[in-house]
């Protein structure tokens, strides 16, 4: 008998659903979709009221495309149901609660049963594994622990994969650096801007981030660009992969990027059905490849079913590559509520990041300030020069960025190039936009 080589899925211990064909995934989705919509209708008054008012019933789901007949769910629904009105199980079956503070209004609260936590860990582990993290590796987790889903979500994922987890949480940058040097982790989990903060702090302390033991970064929770990937990979000599998720839909691990193809996050479609809708007319469901807002339906959640959740994240769906049965998301270009409309021109912070990182002498540390001095909105980009860029050269670099923004985005803005370390650093999700317009 000839010996056959074990295939990649057996060697890596992939979940069987990861290697399903598109057809298999879609029939699983339909079965799960019918179950979850009936489950939500029977157990959560908000869904029943919405569906009755819209004249739809779970029995109307004959096909995946029938999902478009059902109303959306949004953050406001969660706020109105504060704290536990969206839960579908009695409290004693809720094993954990997370909440996001949000900048305005009430927190949005989410709950998980034991089974939900188990699914979350499994999908998070998939994201780490597809990025290149392996059982037995040491994983430094610098996502914030607590009510934020990042820390505990990534923790569960890393444990499930069989790694040694270092639960550092966010902040205390000096201590992060000490532990990275002393514990010699193979992988780091944090936001891209926090990794930048750590790298910067290392360089200032005379340490070379390329000399750490780190090989992989699994980075997410905020928008970032290919230029930022390049910056971080160069800075640390690592592979930097994306991980996407949101609390309302589960937390980190809804989608993860392959370290081999680095071409966007695969949505784990055995557990989530994504749709893209027109960001300005949500009644229009768009096709694969078209840009719009991504909407998610969780197919297996018990404690808090979520159907057609409006994320406000702008992206598109692309065919799967590393996991062909699961579609990929393009990079999130921004959130529809983070879009700056400057004299009629739409602009996202990620466009500034992309352009700034092509200008020699400018660093990735920037913030956007919107003011309204004379009834007209003005945008100022405050950006740090790099250490090796003199203050004189920085003026020219600022002029170059201004020119690029005018050409590529179409907006005129002021550029203030400031000294290194003049801007606040992120320890988690970075707030790039400072809106100083009168309310
Ligand atoms: O940020 C979950 C998470 C934690 C994802 C750690 C990845 C890593 P929320 O606090 O509810 O949950 O924020 C969700 O963050 O709607 C996006 O706007 C943004 N976001 C999350 N991941 C990415 C990403 C977590 N990879 C919101 N790229 C989402 C761009 C992201 N934006």
Short mmCIF file of C-alpha atoms and ligand atoms in Angstrom, two decimals:
data_model
loop_
_atom_site.label_atom_id
_atom_site.label_comp_id
_atom_site.label_asym_id
_atom_site.label_seq_id
_atom_site.Cartn_x
_atom_site.Cartn_y
_atom_site.Cartn_z
CA UNK A 1 0.00 0.00 0.00
CA UNK A 2 1.36 3.40 -0.90
CA UNK A 3 1.55 5.79 1.96
CA UNK A 4 -0.49 8.96 1.46
CA UNK A 5 0.64 12.22 2.91
CA UNK A 6 -1.79 13.62 5.46
CA UNK A 7 -3.66 16.53 3.89
CA UNK A 8 -3.35 20.01 5.32
CA UNK A 9 -6.68 19.84 7.11
CA UNK A 10 -5.67 16.71 9.00
CA UNK A 11 -2.25 18.11 9.92
CA UNK A 12 -3.68 21.37 11.13
CA UNK A 13 -6.66 19.79 12.85
CA UNK A 14 -9.15 21.99 10.99
CA UNK A 15 -12.84 21.88 11.95
CA UNK A 16 -14.76 19.82 9.35
CA UNK A 17 -16.90 22.89 8.55
CA UNK A 18 -13.78 24.84 7.54
CA UNK A 19 -13.27 22.65 4.51
CA UNK A 20 -16.92 22.39 3.41
CA UNK A 21 -17.78 23.33 -0.15
CA UNK A 22 -19.83 26.43 -0.88
CA UNK A 23 -22.91 24.29 -1.52
CA UNK A 24 -22.52 22.44 1.75
CA UNK A 25 -22.07 25.72 3.62
CA UNK A 26 -25.18 27.22 2.04
CA UNK A 27 -27.39 24.27 2.84
CA UNK A 28 -26.12 24.32 6.44
CA UNK A 29 -26.82 28.07 6.53
CA UNK A 30 -30.40 27.62 5.38
CA UNK A 31 -31.07 24.94 7.97
CA UNK A 32 -29.54 27.02 10.75
CA UNK A 33 -31.16 30.23 9.56
CA UNK A 34 -34.63 28.72 9.76
CA UNK A 35 -33.92 27.45 13.24
CA UNK A 36 -32.48 30.70 14.54
CA UNK A 37 -35.23 32.92 13.12
CA UNK A 38 -37.97 30.72 14.65
CA UNK A 39 -36.04 30.58 17.90
CA UNK A 40 -35.75 34.37 18.05
CA UNK A 41 -39.41 34.83 17.07
CA UNK A 42 -40.55 32.46 19.82
CA UNK A 43 -38.30 33.75 22.57
CA UNK A 44 -37.52 37.46 22.07
CA UNK A 45 -40.53 39.80 22.04
CA UNK A 46 -38.61 42.42 20.05
CA UNK A 47 -38.22 40.07 17.08
CA UNK A 48 -41.81 38.88 17.25
CA UNK A 49 -43.10 42.47 17.31
CA UNK A 50 -40.86 43.53 14.44
CA UNK A 51 -41.73 40.56 12.26
CA UNK A 52 -45.45 40.78 12.97
CA UNK A 53 -45.39 44.50 12.13
CA UNK A 54 -43.52 43.79 8.88
CA UNK A 55 -45.89 40.94 8.00
CA UNK A 56 -43.17 38.29 7.85
CA UNK A 57 -43.00 34.95 9.61
CA UNK A 58 -40.16 32.46 10.12
CA UNK A 59 -42.05 30.04 7.81
CA UNK A 60 -41.41 32.47 4.94
CA UNK A 61 -37.76 31.41 4.91
CA UNK A 62 -37.68 28.95 2.05
CA UNK A 63 -34.44 30.14 0.56
CA UNK A 64 -31.40 32.11 1.78
CA UNK A 65 -32.51 35.08 -0.31
CA UNK A 66 -35.76 35.23 1.71
CA UNK A 67 -33.71 36.64 4.59
CA UNK A 68 -33.90 40.03 2.82
CA UNK A 69 -37.65 40.15 3.64
CA UNK A 70 -36.89 40.37 7.36
CA UNK A 71 -36.32 43.67 9.17
CA UNK A 72 -32.86 44.70 10.35
CA UNK A 73 -31.67 44.84 13.94
CA UNK A 74 -29.50 47.74 15.04
CA UNK A 75 -27.71 49.17 18.06
CA UNK A 76 -30.79 51.16 18.98
CA UNK A 77 -32.74 47.89 19.44
CA UNK A 78 -30.08 46.73 21.89
CA UNK A 79 -30.14 50.04 23.73
CA UNK A 80 -33.90 50.02 24.00
CA UNK A 81 -33.77 46.47 25.36
CA UNK A 82 -31.14 47.42 27.94
CA UNK A 83 -29.91 45.49 29.79
CA UNK A 84 -31.23 41.99 29.07
CA UNK A 85 -34.30 42.43 26.86
CA UNK A 86 -32.69 40.73 23.84
CA UNK A 87 -31.81 37.58 25.76
CA UNK A 88 -33.57 34.40 24.65
CA UNK A 89 -32.74 32.24 27.67
CA UNK A 90 -33.41 32.56 31.41
CA UNK A 91 -30.65 34.37 33.26
CA UNK A 92 -29.33 31.23 34.93
CA UNK A 93 -28.41 29.89 31.49
CA UNK A 94 -26.37 33.00 30.69
CA UNK A 95 -22.78 32.08 31.42
CA UNK A 96 -21.21 35.44 30.66
CA UNK A 97 -22.06 39.05 29.90
CA UNK A 98 -20.02 41.59 27.96
CA UNK A 99 -20.83 45.20 27.21
CA UNK A 100 -19.47 47.95 25.06
CA UNK A 101 -19.43 51.37 26.59
CA UNK A 102 -20.03 53.33 23.41
CA UNK A 103 -19.35 57.03 23.32
CA UNK A 104 -22.93 58.10 23.74
CA UNK A 105 -25.92 56.68 25.55
CA UNK A 106 -26.32 53.37 27.27
CA UNK A 107 -23.94 50.48 26.97
CA UNK A 108 -24.92 47.66 24.66
CA UNK A 109 -25.06 44.41 26.57
CA UNK A 110 -24.51 40.95 25.11
CA UNK A 111 -24.84 37.52 26.70
CA UNK A 112 -23.51 34.02 26.07
CA UNK A 113 -24.57 30.54 27.10
CA UNK A 114 -21.91 27.88 27.73
CA UNK A 115 -22.50 26.64 24.21
CA UNK A 116 -22.07 30.18 22.82
CA UNK A 117 -18.76 30.54 24.68
CA UNK A 118 -17.68 27.21 23.29
CA UNK A 119 -18.54 28.23 19.71
CA UNK A 120 -16.79 31.58 20.22
CA UNK A 121 -13.60 29.89 21.42
CA UNK A 122 -13.74 27.49 18.49
CA UNK A 123 -14.13 30.26 15.91
CA UNK A 124 -11.50 32.44 17.57
CA UNK A 125 -9.12 29.48 17.53
CA UNK A 126 -9.79 29.11 13.81
CA UNK A 127 -8.75 32.72 13.31
CA UNK A 128 -5.51 32.25 15.22
CA UNK A 129 -4.71 29.02 13.41
CA UNK A 130 -5.42 30.37 9.93
CA UNK A 131 -3.17 33.34 10.76
CA UNK A 132 -0.31 30.98 11.61
CA UNK A 133 -0.54 30.52 15.39
CA UNK A 134 -0.02 26.89 16.40
CA UNK A 135 -0.71 24.78 19.49
CA UNK A 136 2.20 24.98 21.88
CA UNK A 137 3.14 28.53 20.93
CA UNK A 138 3.22 31.28 23.54
CA UNK A 139 0.65 33.99 22.91
CA UNK A 140 0.87 37.48 24.42
CA UNK A 141 -2.68 38.80 24.63
CA UNK A 142 -2.73 42.60 24.85
CA UNK A 143 -6.40 43.13 24.02
CA UNK A 144 -8.13 44.72 26.98
CA UNK A 145 -9.71 42.30 29.47
CA UNK A 146 -13.02 43.12 31.10
CA UNK A 147 -16.36 44.02 29.60
CA UNK A 148 -14.75 44.57 26.17
CA UNK A 149 -14.96 41.33 24.17
CA UNK A 150 -11.38 41.63 22.88
CA UNK A 151 -9.39 40.36 25.87
CA UNK A 152 -11.49 37.43 27.05
CA UNK A 153 -12.53 36.58 23.50
CA UNK A 154 -8.94 36.28 22.28
CA UNK A 155 -8.02 34.51 25.52
CA UNK A 156 -10.65 31.79 24.97
CA UNK A 157 -9.49 31.39 21.39
CA UNK A 158 -5.83 31.01 22.33
CA UNK A 159 -6.64 28.51 25.09
CA UNK A 160 -8.87 26.49 22.78
CA UNK A 161 -6.13 26.30 20.17
CA UNK A 162 -3.80 24.85 22.80
CA UNK A 163 -1.35 27.71 23.17
CA UNK A 164 0.23 29.07 26.34
CA UNK A 165 -1.65 32.32 26.96
CA UNK A 166 -0.07 35.36 28.60
CA UNK A 167 -3.11 37.42 29.68
CA UNK A 168 -1.41 40.81 29.73
CA UNK A 169 -4.41 42.99 28.74
CA UNK A 170 -3.95 46.50 27.29
CA UNK A 171 -1.87 49.35 28.68
CA UNK A 172 1.27 49.46 30.86
CA UNK A 173 3.41 49.57 27.74
CA UNK A 174 6.73 49.25 29.60
CA UNK A 175 5.53 46.10 31.28
CA UNK A 176 4.36 44.74 27.94
CA UNK A 177 7.87 45.21 26.61
CA UNK A 178 9.48 43.54 29.63
CA UNK A 179 7.17 40.54 29.35
CA UNK A 180 7.72 40.24 25.59
CA UNK A 181 11.46 40.14 26.24
CA UNK A 182 11.32 37.83 29.24
CA UNK A 183 8.57 35.38 28.24
CA UNK A 184 9.54 35.22 24.56
CA UNK A 185 6.06 34.90 23.03
CA UNK A 186 5.63 33.70 19.43
CA UNK A 187 2.45 35.66 18.76
CA UNK A 188 0.88 38.91 19.89
CA UNK A 189 -2.80 39.78 19.91
CA UNK A 190 -3.74 43.47 20.10
CA UNK A 191 -5.01 46.38 18.04
CA UNK A 192 -2.73 47.45 15.17
CA UNK A 193 -2.25 50.92 16.66
CA UNK A 194 -1.32 49.44 20.01
CA UNK A 195 1.31 47.25 18.39
CA UNK A 196 2.65 50.41 16.81
CA UNK A 197 2.72 52.05 20.24
CA UNK A 198 4.65 49.09 21.65
CA UNK A 199 7.12 49.12 18.75
CA UNK A 200 7.65 52.84 19.10
CA UNK A 201 8.24 52.59 22.83
CA UNK A 202 10.77 49.81 22.23
CA UNK A 203 12.69 51.89 19.75
CA UNK A 204 12.73 54.83 22.12
CA UNK A 205 14.15 52.58 24.80
CA UNK A 206 16.92 51.58 22.38
CA UNK A 207 15.46 48.12 21.71
CA UNK A 208 15.00 46.65 18.27
CA UNK A 209 11.44 45.29 17.80
CA UNK A 210 12.77 43.01 15.04
CA UNK A 211 14.83 41.17 17.63
CA UNK A 212 11.89 39.96 19.72
CA UNK A 213 10.69 36.36 19.57
CA UNK A 214 7.42 37.46 17.91
CA UNK A 215 6.56 35.84 14.59
CA UNK A 216 2.85 36.57 14.17
CA UNK A 217 0.47 39.38 15.10
CA UNK A 218 -3.29 38.83 15.00
CA UNK A 219 -4.59 42.36 14.94
CA UNK A 220 -8.04 43.87 14.81
CA UNK A 221 -10.81 45.77 16.59
CA UNK A 222 -10.19 48.89 14.49
CA UNK A 223 -9.77 49.69 10.79
CA UNK A 224 -6.24 49.45 9.41
CA UNK A 225 -4.72 49.51 5.96
CA UNK A 226 -2.27 47.48 3.88
CA UNK A 227 0.23 50.31 4.45
CA UNK A 228 -0.10 49.81 8.20
CA UNK A 229 0.37 46.06 7.75
CA UNK A 230 3.60 46.78 5.90
CA UNK A 231 4.73 49.24 8.59
CA UNK A 232 4.15 46.73 11.41
CA UNK A 233 5.63 43.77 9.53
CA UNK A 234 8.77 45.78 8.84
CA UNK A 235 8.96 47.16 12.35
CA UNK A 236 8.70 43.76 14.07
CA UNK A 237 9.70 41.34 11.32
CA UNK A 238 6.40 39.48 11.80
CA UNK A 239 3.44 38.35 9.75
CA UNK A 240 0.57 40.67 10.62
CA UNK A 241 -2.92 39.26 10.04
CA UNK A 242 -6.35 40.74 10.45
CA UNK A 243 -9.11 39.51 12.76
CA UNK A 244 -12.61 40.94 12.69
CA UNK A 245 -15.60 40.78 14.95
CA UNK A 246 -18.09 42.78 16.92
CA UNK A 247 -19.66 42.24 20.31
CA UNK A 248 -23.25 42.18 19.11
CA UNK A 249 -22.52 39.36 16.67
CA UNK A 250 -20.10 37.44 18.96
CA UNK A 251 -16.82 39.30 19.55
CA UNK A 252 -13.40 38.76 17.94
CA UNK A 253 -13.43 35.78 15.60
CA UNK A 254 -16.40 36.36 13.31
CA UNK A 255 -13.80 36.42 10.51
CA UNK A 256 -10.07 35.83 10.30
CA UNK A 257 -7.31 36.26 7.77
CA UNK A 258 -4.94 33.63 6.42
CA UNK A 259 -1.26 34.24 7.07
CA UNK A 260 -0.48 32.57 3.76
CA UNK A 261 -2.73 34.59 1.48
CA UNK A 262 -3.10 37.83 3.53
CA UNK A 263 -6.05 38.80 1.42
CA UNK A 264 -8.80 39.67 3.89
CA UNK A 265 -10.74 37.87 6.60
CA UNK A 266 -12.71 34.71 5.88
CA UNK A 267 -16.15 34.97 7.47
CA UNK A 268 -16.95 31.71 9.28
CA UNK A 269 -20.08 31.14 7.30
CA UNK A 270 -21.11 27.98 9.10
CA UNK A 271 -21.98 30.32 12.01
CA UNK A 272 -22.71 33.66 10.32
CA UNK A 273 -24.58 34.69 7.20
CA UNK A 274 -23.19 38.01 5.93
CA UNK A 275 -24.99 40.33 3.51
CA UNK A 276 -23.87 43.58 1.95
CA UNK A 277 -26.47 46.31 1.71
CA UNK A 278 -26.31 49.73 0.13
CA UNK A 279 -25.08 52.03 2.90
CA UNK A 280 -27.52 54.75 1.88
CA UNK A 281 -30.49 52.54 0.96
CA UNK A 282 -30.41 49.43 3.11
CA UNK A 283 -33.34 47.90 1.24
CA UNK A 284 -30.92 47.17 -1.61
CA UNK A 285 -28.98 43.98 -0.97
CA UNK A 286 -25.82 44.09 -3.09
CA UNK A 287 -23.98 41.30 -4.84
CA UNK A 288 -20.56 39.87 -4.05
CA UNK A 289 -17.79 42.29 -4.95
CA UNK A 290 -19.96 45.38 -4.43
CA UNK A 291 -19.07 47.84 -1.69
CA UNK A 292 -21.59 48.58 1.03
CA UNK A 293 -22.41 47.97 4.68
CA UNK A 294 -21.93 44.46 6.02
CA UNK A 295 -24.91 43.01 7.87
CA UNK A 296 -24.65 39.81 9.88
CA UNK A 297 -27.04 37.11 10.99
CA UNK A 298 -25.63 34.80 13.64
CA UNK A 299 -26.84 31.28 12.87
CA UNK A 300 -26.19 29.46 16.12
CA UNK A 301 -26.33 31.90 19.02
CA UNK A 302 -28.45 30.83 21.96
CA UNK A 303 -28.33 33.56 24.62
CA UNK A 304 -28.77 36.49 22.26
CA UNK A 305 -29.85 35.62 18.73
CA UNK A 306 -29.00 38.41 16.32
CA UNK A 307 -30.64 38.67 12.94
CA UNK A 308 -29.61 41.06 10.17
CA UNK A 309 -27.51 43.25 12.45
CA UNK A 310 -26.46 46.56 10.91
CA UNK A 311 -22.75 46.86 11.62
CA UNK A 312 -22.17 50.20 9.83
CA UNK A 313 -18.86 48.69 8.69
CA UNK A 314 -18.16 49.33 5.03
CA UNK A 315 -16.60 46.58 2.95
CA UNK A 316 -17.42 43.98 0.31
CA UNK A 317 -17.66 40.20 0.06
CA UNK A 318 -15.21 38.26 -2.06
CA UNK A 319 -14.87 34.56 -2.89
CA UNK A 320 -12.99 32.43 -0.37
CA UNK A 321 -9.35 31.56 -1.07
CA UNK A 322 -7.60 29.80 1.82
CA UNK A 323 -11.00 28.36 2.85
CA UNK A 324 -12.92 28.30 -0.45
CA UNK A 325 -16.33 27.54 1.07
CA UNK A 326 -16.26 30.70 3.21
CA UNK A 327 -16.37 34.15 1.64
CA UNK A 328 -13.82 36.81 2.51
CA UNK A 329 -14.39 40.40 3.56
CA UNK A 330 -12.38 43.13 1.92
CA UNK A 331 -10.67 45.48 4.35
CA UNK A 332 -13.09 47.63 6.30
CA UNK A 333 -12.65 51.03 4.69
CA UNK A 334 -14.40 52.71 7.58
CA UNK A 335 -17.67 52.91 9.43
CA UNK A 336 -20.55 54.79 7.88
CA UNK A 337 -20.80 56.77 11.12
CA UNK A 338 -17.06 57.59 10.98
CA UNK A 339 -17.36 59.11 7.55
CA UNK A 340 -16.41 62.75 7.46
CA UNK A 341 -18.35 64.78 4.95
CA UNK A 342 -16.22 67.75 4.12
CA UNK A 343 -17.92 70.22 1.82
CA UNK A 344 -19.71 67.37 0.11
CA UNK A 345 -16.71 65.05 -0.16
CA UNK A 346 -16.75 61.79 1.81
CA UNK A 347 -13.58 60.94 3.63
CA UNK A 348 -12.46 58.15 5.96
CA UNK A 349 -9.49 58.11 8.33
CA UNK A 350 -8.21 54.98 6.55
CA UNK A 351 -7.70 57.03 3.38
CA UNK A 352 -5.47 59.42 5.27
CA UNK A 353 -3.54 56.51 6.81
CA UNK A 354 -3.00 55.00 3.38
CA UNK A 355 -1.67 58.25 1.92
CA UNK A 356 0.35 59.41 4.94
CA UNK A 357 2.33 56.18 4.98
CA UNK A 358 3.49 56.75 1.42
CA UNK A 359 5.13 60.06 2.38
CA UNK A 360 8.72 59.76 3.57
CA UNK A 361 9.20 61.47 6.90
CA UNK A 362 5.61 61.10 8.13
CA UNK A 363 4.70 58.56 10.82
CA UNK A 364 1.46 56.57 11.17
CA UNK A 365 0.57 58.62 14.27
CA UNK A 366 -2.11 61.10 13.26
CA UNK A 367 -5.45 62.43 14.31
CA UNK A 368 -8.14 64.30 12.49
CA UNK A 369 -9.68 67.45 13.89
CA UNK A 370 -12.90 68.81 12.46
CA UNK A 371 -13.87 72.36 13.28
CA UNK A 372 -16.41 74.85 11.96
CA UNK A 373 -14.90 78.32 12.28
CA UNK A 374 -17.13 80.14 9.75
CA UNK A 375 -20.11 77.90 9.19
CA UNK A 376 -17.84 75.87 6.93
CA UNK A 377 -16.33 72.60 8.11
CA UNK A 378 -12.56 72.42 8.19
CA UNK A 379 -10.36 69.40 8.59
CA UNK A 380 -6.90 69.47 10.09
CA UNK A 381 -4.65 66.43 9.98
CA UNK A 382 -2.27 66.50 12.92
CA UNK A 383 0.51 64.05 12.14
CA UNK A 384 3.85 63.30 13.77
CA UNK A 385 7.04 63.44 11.76
CA UNK A 386 9.34 60.46 12.05
CA UNK A 387 12.39 60.70 14.30
CA UNK A 388 14.75 60.82 11.35
CA UNK A 389 12.87 63.62 9.61
CA UNK A 390 14.06 67.12 10.46
CA UNK A 391 11.53 69.85 11.26
CA UNK A 392 12.46 71.53 7.95
CA UNK A 393 11.85 68.45 5.87
CA UNK A 394 8.63 67.88 7.78
CA UNK A 395 7.14 71.03 6.25
CA UNK A 396 7.69 69.65 2.76
CA UNK A 397 6.32 66.26 3.82
CA UNK A 398 3.17 67.97 5.14
CA UNK A 399 2.79 69.78 1.81
CA UNK A 400 3.11 66.47 0.00
CA UNK A 401 0.40 64.86 2.12
CA UNK A 402 -1.88 67.83 1.50
CA UNK A 403 -1.33 67.46 -2.24
CA UNK A 404 -2.04 63.71 -2.16
CA UNK A 405 -5.27 64.20 -0.19
CA UNK A 406 -6.41 66.83 -2.66
CA UNK A 407 -5.69 64.55 -5.63
CA UNK A 408 -6.92 61.23 -4.25
CA UNK A 409 -9.74 62.25 -1.93
CA UNK A 410 -10.66 65.61 -3.37
CA UNK A 411 -10.62 67.52 -0.08
CA UNK A 412 -8.57 70.50 0.96
CA UNK A 413 -7.33 70.18 4.51
CA UNK A 414 -4.75 71.70 6.78
CA UNK A 415 -1.77 69.58 7.74
CA UNK A 416 0.04 70.20 11.02
CA UNK A 417 3.18 68.14 11.21
CA UNK A 418 4.02 67.85 14.89
CA UNK A 419 7.03 66.51 16.76
CA UNK A 420 7.47 62.81 17.49
CA UNK A 421 5.40 61.74 20.53
CA UNK A 422 3.29 64.90 20.48
CA UNK A 423 0.05 62.95 20.01
CA UNK A 424 -1.59 60.63 22.51
CA UNK A 425 -0.87 56.92 22.01
CA UNK A 426 -3.48 54.19 21.79
CA UNK A 427 -3.63 51.33 24.26
CA UNK A 428 -6.66 49.75 22.61
CA UNK A 429 -9.00 51.07 19.96
CA UNK A 430 -7.66 54.36 18.69
CA UNK A 431 -9.95 57.36 18.32
CA UNK A 432 -8.69 59.12 15.20
CA UNK A 433 -11.47 61.67 14.75
CA UNK A 434 -11.87 64.62 17.09
CA UNK A 435 -15.00 66.45 16.13
CA UNK A 436 -14.84 69.92 17.65
CA UNK A 437 -17.82 71.34 15.77
CA UNK A 438 -20.47 72.99 17.91
CA UNK A 439 -23.37 70.58 18.50
O1 LIG B 1 -13.73 45.19 18.59
C1 LIG B 1 -14.19 42.84 18.68
C2 LIG B 1 -12.77 42.55 18.35
C3 LIG B 1 -11.84 42.50 19.36
C4 LIG B 1 -12.39 42.30 17.03
C5 LIG B 1 -10.52 42.18 19.07
C6 LIG B 1 -11.09 41.96 16.75
C7 LIG B 1 -10.15 41.91 17.76
P1 LIG B 1 -16.52 45.88 19.39
O2 LIG B 1 -15.86 46.59 20.50
O3 LIG B 1 -17.97 45.58 19.52
O4 LIG B 1 -15.85 44.49 19.14
O5 LIG B 1 -16.28 46.72 18.07
C8 LIG B 1 -16.71 46.25 16.84
O6 LIG B 1 -14.87 47.35 15.72
O7 LIG B 1 -18.02 46.98 14.08
C9 LIG B 1 -15.69 47.49 13.52
O8 LIG B 1 -16.12 48.81 13.33
C10 LIG B 1 -14.43 47.49 14.38
N1 LIG B 1 -13.56 46.37 14.02
C11 LIG B 1 -13.39 45.21 14.66
N2 LIG B 1 -12.47 44.45 14.03
C12 LIG B 1 -12.05 45.15 12.95
C13 LIG B 1 -11.12 44.94 11.91
C14 LIG B 1 -14.54 44.30 18.77
N3 LIG B 1 -10.39 43.84 11.83
C15 LIG B 1 -16.29 47.21 15.76
N4 LIG B 1 -10.99 45.90 10.96
C16 LIG B 1 -16.67 46.72 14.38
C17 LIG B 1 -11.72 47.02 11.02
C18 LIG B 1 -12.76 46.37 12.94
N5 LIG B 1 -12.59 47.30 11.99
#
